[in-house]
XYZ file of C-alpha atoms in Angstrom:
268
model
C 107.128 134.545 103.053
C 110.219 137.024 102.633
C 112.666 137.778 100.277
C 115.547 135.227 100.246
C 117.773 138.148 100.980
C 115.994 138.585 104.330
C 117.542 137.001 107.291
C 116.232 136.567 110.637
C 117.254 138.694 113.796
C 119.581 136.708 115.970
C 120.271 136.828 119.359
C 122.421 134.663 121.842
C 121.737 134.963 125.624
C 123.171 134.069 128.623
C 120.261 133.035 130.420
C 121.350 132.834 134.031
C 120.980 130.160 136.610
C 117.455 128.281 136.669
C 114.525 130.706 137.510
C 116.622 132.818 139.563
C 116.535 135.638 137.075
C 112.852 135.959 137.266
C 112.803 135.672 141.338
C 114.497 139.264 142.071
C 117.975 137.514 142.465
C 120.505 140.202 143.077
C 122.964 138.281 141.052
C 120.860 138.420 137.957
C 119.948 142.490 138.046
C 122.580 143.015 135.423
C 121.198 140.259 133.134
C 117.409 141.317 133.762
C 118.623 144.930 132.673
C 120.547 143.621 129.804
C 117.475 141.600 128.412
C 115.127 144.573 128.744
C 117.653 146.746 126.953
C 117.934 144.273 124.061
C 114.179 143.965 123.963
C 114.040 147.581 122.946
C 116.488 147.104 120.010
C 114.472 144.170 118.455
C 111.365 144.468 116.394
C 108.525 142.128 117.519
C 108.798 139.177 115.572
C 106.219 137.079 113.874
C 107.704 133.832 115.701
C 110.585 133.054 117.997
C 112.795 129.639 117.386
C 114.833 128.982 120.512
C 118.040 126.502 120.586
C 117.802 125.768 124.134
C 120.655 124.510 126.062
C 118.176 122.332 128.087
C 117.199 120.058 125.280
C 119.502 117.199 123.737
C 118.646 114.573 121.496
C 120.087 112.032 119.183
C 118.826 113.904 116.233
C 117.920 117.674 116.195
C 114.053 117.856 117.567
C 111.628 120.476 117.275
C 108.564 120.906 119.627
C 105.585 120.835 117.249
C 102.482 120.822 119.465
C 100.279 124.084 119.091
C 100.308 124.820 122.919
C 103.554 123.278 124.509
C 103.120 123.376 128.479
C 106.424 124.456 130.384
C 108.734 122.183 131.784
C 110.316 123.344 135.416
C 113.526 121.311 134.671
C 115.251 122.584 137.801
C 115.202 121.652 141.385
C 115.623 122.968 144.655
C 114.674 126.594 144.245
C 111.582 128.512 145.938
C 108.041 127.130 145.642
C 107.100 130.205 143.048
C 109.749 128.527 140.663
C 107.064 126.067 139.988
C 104.277 128.072 139.103
C 105.911 130.494 136.739
C 103.576 131.099 133.463
C 104.493 131.828 129.987
C 101.527 130.730 127.971
C 103.133 131.536 124.376
C 101.539 129.313 121.742
C 103.604 126.926 119.618
C 103.849 127.137 116.068
C 103.756 123.777 114.147
C 104.030 125.397 110.663
C 107.400 127.065 111.793
C 108.530 123.469 113.364
C 107.704 121.733 109.626
C 109.633 124.670 108.004
C 112.525 124.153 110.091
C 112.217 120.613 109.727
C 112.014 120.823 105.957
C 115.284 123.288 106.162
C 117.364 120.660 108.030
C 116.354 117.568 105.961
C 117.324 119.732 102.543
C 120.342 120.367 104.008
C 121.057 116.714 104.739
C 120.364 117.019 108.419
C 118.098 114.438 109.970
C 115.560 115.792 112.487
C 112.331 114.900 114.246
C 109.509 116.834 115.541
C 108.016 116.277 118.970
C 104.618 117.110 119.332
C 104.008 116.498 123.226
C 107.228 118.173 124.312
C 107.011 121.152 126.285
C 109.106 124.682 126.402
C 111.716 124.389 128.870
C 113.499 127.190 131.165
C 115.947 128.004 128.287
C 112.975 129.392 126.699
C 110.813 130.857 129.061
C 113.205 132.540 131.567
C 114.425 135.011 129.139
C 111.506 135.165 126.855
C 109.287 136.306 130.137
C 112.235 139.064 130.419
C 112.071 139.888 126.503
C 108.504 139.496 125.413
C 106.598 139.292 128.730
C 103.113 139.348 127.074
C 103.698 135.921 125.812
C 101.846 136.592 122.583
C 104.491 135.580 119.993
C 104.307 131.929 118.846
C 107.527 129.908 119.876
C 109.140 126.632 118.726
C 112.319 124.678 120.598
C 115.022 123.259 118.966
C 117.356 120.831 120.616
C 120.876 120.305 120.527
C 122.242 117.209 118.803
C 123.553 115.183 121.949
C 127.048 114.465 120.489
C 127.755 118.173 121.178
C 129.859 118.585 117.782
C 130.685 122.060 117.132
C 130.764 121.586 113.467
C 127.360 120.170 113.162
C 125.572 123.158 115.255
C 127.254 125.150 112.979
C 125.732 123.536 110.055
C 122.325 123.378 111.863
C 122.506 127.420 111.672
C 123.570 127.163 108.259
C 120.760 125.186 107.105
C 118.121 127.727 108.911
C 119.418 130.631 106.932
C 117.399 128.539 104.114
C 113.961 129.852 106.005
C 111.846 132.282 104.346
C 109.777 133.521 107.332
C 109.411 137.239 107.814
C 110.343 138.694 110.875
C 111.719 135.481 112.568
C 113.606 135.921 115.745
C 116.249 133.234 116.355
C 117.390 133.099 120.099
C 120.393 130.922 121.357
C 119.642 130.252 124.969
C 122.916 129.345 126.925
C 125.378 130.706 129.204
C 128.856 132.065 127.877
C 129.932 130.854 131.404
C 128.942 127.733 132.881
C 130.926 125.893 135.465
C 128.482 125.042 137.990
C 131.272 124.065 140.779
C 132.837 127.525 140.292
C 129.662 129.690 140.794
C 129.850 128.274 144.133
C 133.577 128.178 145.080
C 135.643 131.180 146.044
C 136.889 133.202 143.437
C 140.545 133.190 142.948
C 142.886 135.208 140.814
C 143.529 132.189 138.202
C 139.519 131.758 137.849
C 139.021 135.167 137.159
C 141.742 135.239 134.468
C 140.439 132.264 133.020
C 136.787 133.424 132.840
C 137.709 136.933 131.666
C 140.287 135.460 129.022
C 137.567 133.135 127.472
C 134.988 136.087 127.513
C 137.845 138.124 125.831
C 138.474 135.265 123.086
C 134.868 134.969 122.493
C 134.465 138.748 122.095
C 137.229 139.241 119.595
C 135.783 135.937 117.606
C 132.580 137.391 117.278
C 133.195 140.957 116.587
C 136.615 141.445 115.021
C 136.468 143.096 111.606
C 139.717 141.842 111.017
C 138.591 138.127 110.705
C 136.984 136.513 107.793
C 133.924 134.400 108.153
C 135.812 131.309 107.415
C 138.376 132.028 110.273
C 135.362 133.183 112.552
C 134.081 129.740 112.013
C 137.105 127.679 112.218
C 137.898 129.544 115.789
C 134.424 128.563 117.041
C 135.004 124.991 115.884
C 138.285 124.890 117.637
C 136.853 126.762 120.602
C 138.631 124.170 123.103
C 141.824 125.818 122.309
C 140.915 129.304 123.868
C 142.092 130.347 127.065
C 139.835 129.039 129.817
C 137.639 127.139 127.480
C 137.169 123.857 129.447
C 137.052 126.150 132.860
C 134.307 127.922 131.617
C 132.686 125.224 129.835
C 133.358 121.741 131.534
C 130.701 120.440 129.296
C 129.857 122.636 126.296
C 125.770 122.566 126.208
C 125.728 125.997 127.089
C 127.964 127.276 124.628
C 126.691 125.683 121.452
C 123.420 127.477 121.026
C 125.902 130.271 120.014
C 127.174 128.102 117.422
C 123.781 127.668 116.053
C 123.390 131.451 116.025
C 126.660 132.094 113.999
C 126.011 129.355 111.405
C 122.875 131.473 110.603
C 124.092 134.875 110.633
C 127.740 134.260 109.300
C 129.207 137.650 110.221
C 130.284 139.594 113.005
C 127.693 140.575 115.268
C 125.847 143.972 115.390
C 126.256 144.329 118.931
C 127.934 142.550 121.873
C 126.702 142.788 125.439
C 128.968 142.314 128.414
C 127.884 141.839 131.792
C 128.427 140.038 135.272
C 125.929 137.074 136.288
C 126.427 135.447 139.723
C 129.676 137.187 139.812
C 130.894 135.537 136.811
C 131.904 137.649 133.661
C 129.337 136.927 130.767
C 128.029 138.011 127.524
C 125.402 138.223 124.946
C 125.374 138.864 121.113
C 123.025 140.327 118.826
C 122.886 139.893 115.203
């Protein structure tokens, strides 16, 4: 256990399109390079908690099995996509601790002993920590997709006293599936870049108080390009959990292109 003054390292990643980052796809080269660079900045954690955009439940739910299987939760990709391995162990003790922290904060939550790790976990972690030797727990989103409750989930996790924990919000700062396959226009580029600039300012500006930063994230739909970049917000909300935990400007932002769209990652 750590002193209460120690906080986990916190990282929001844009995890790309399905398994493509692991298959040598040229549109993900910057993403792979960015994650490899971030890996050099991280201490090796004792355990990893991942909030994945690809799991929603009525109440926040945690994987609590000792050896969760992988869930290949994508379709239409090359055969190699379905034999990817990432045999990281689970961490039932961490799952119980997060469950307790959420309960103490008045947030109903559950544990699922049989649920596996989806690609929101194994794709970025296979790049960051390829040895798969760090115990992992996945935490779902709440399926009402309310920004405020996801900030509160992050705040509750602040009360964990676990040495050397890494918390990863695994989503995508741009997630308009139709736009990925459409011809880019000046307008679509402007909306993409405008939202990224708003996100960068929100998470880095020293001129914002933490209450102002949190309020901007609650009201994210008012930002330039918000609904163009996120027709549905499940890929943004892992970032809200990260900020709810960190409650400070990020230590380092990373700007990159993924599938020819501007995207970002944030490290606290």
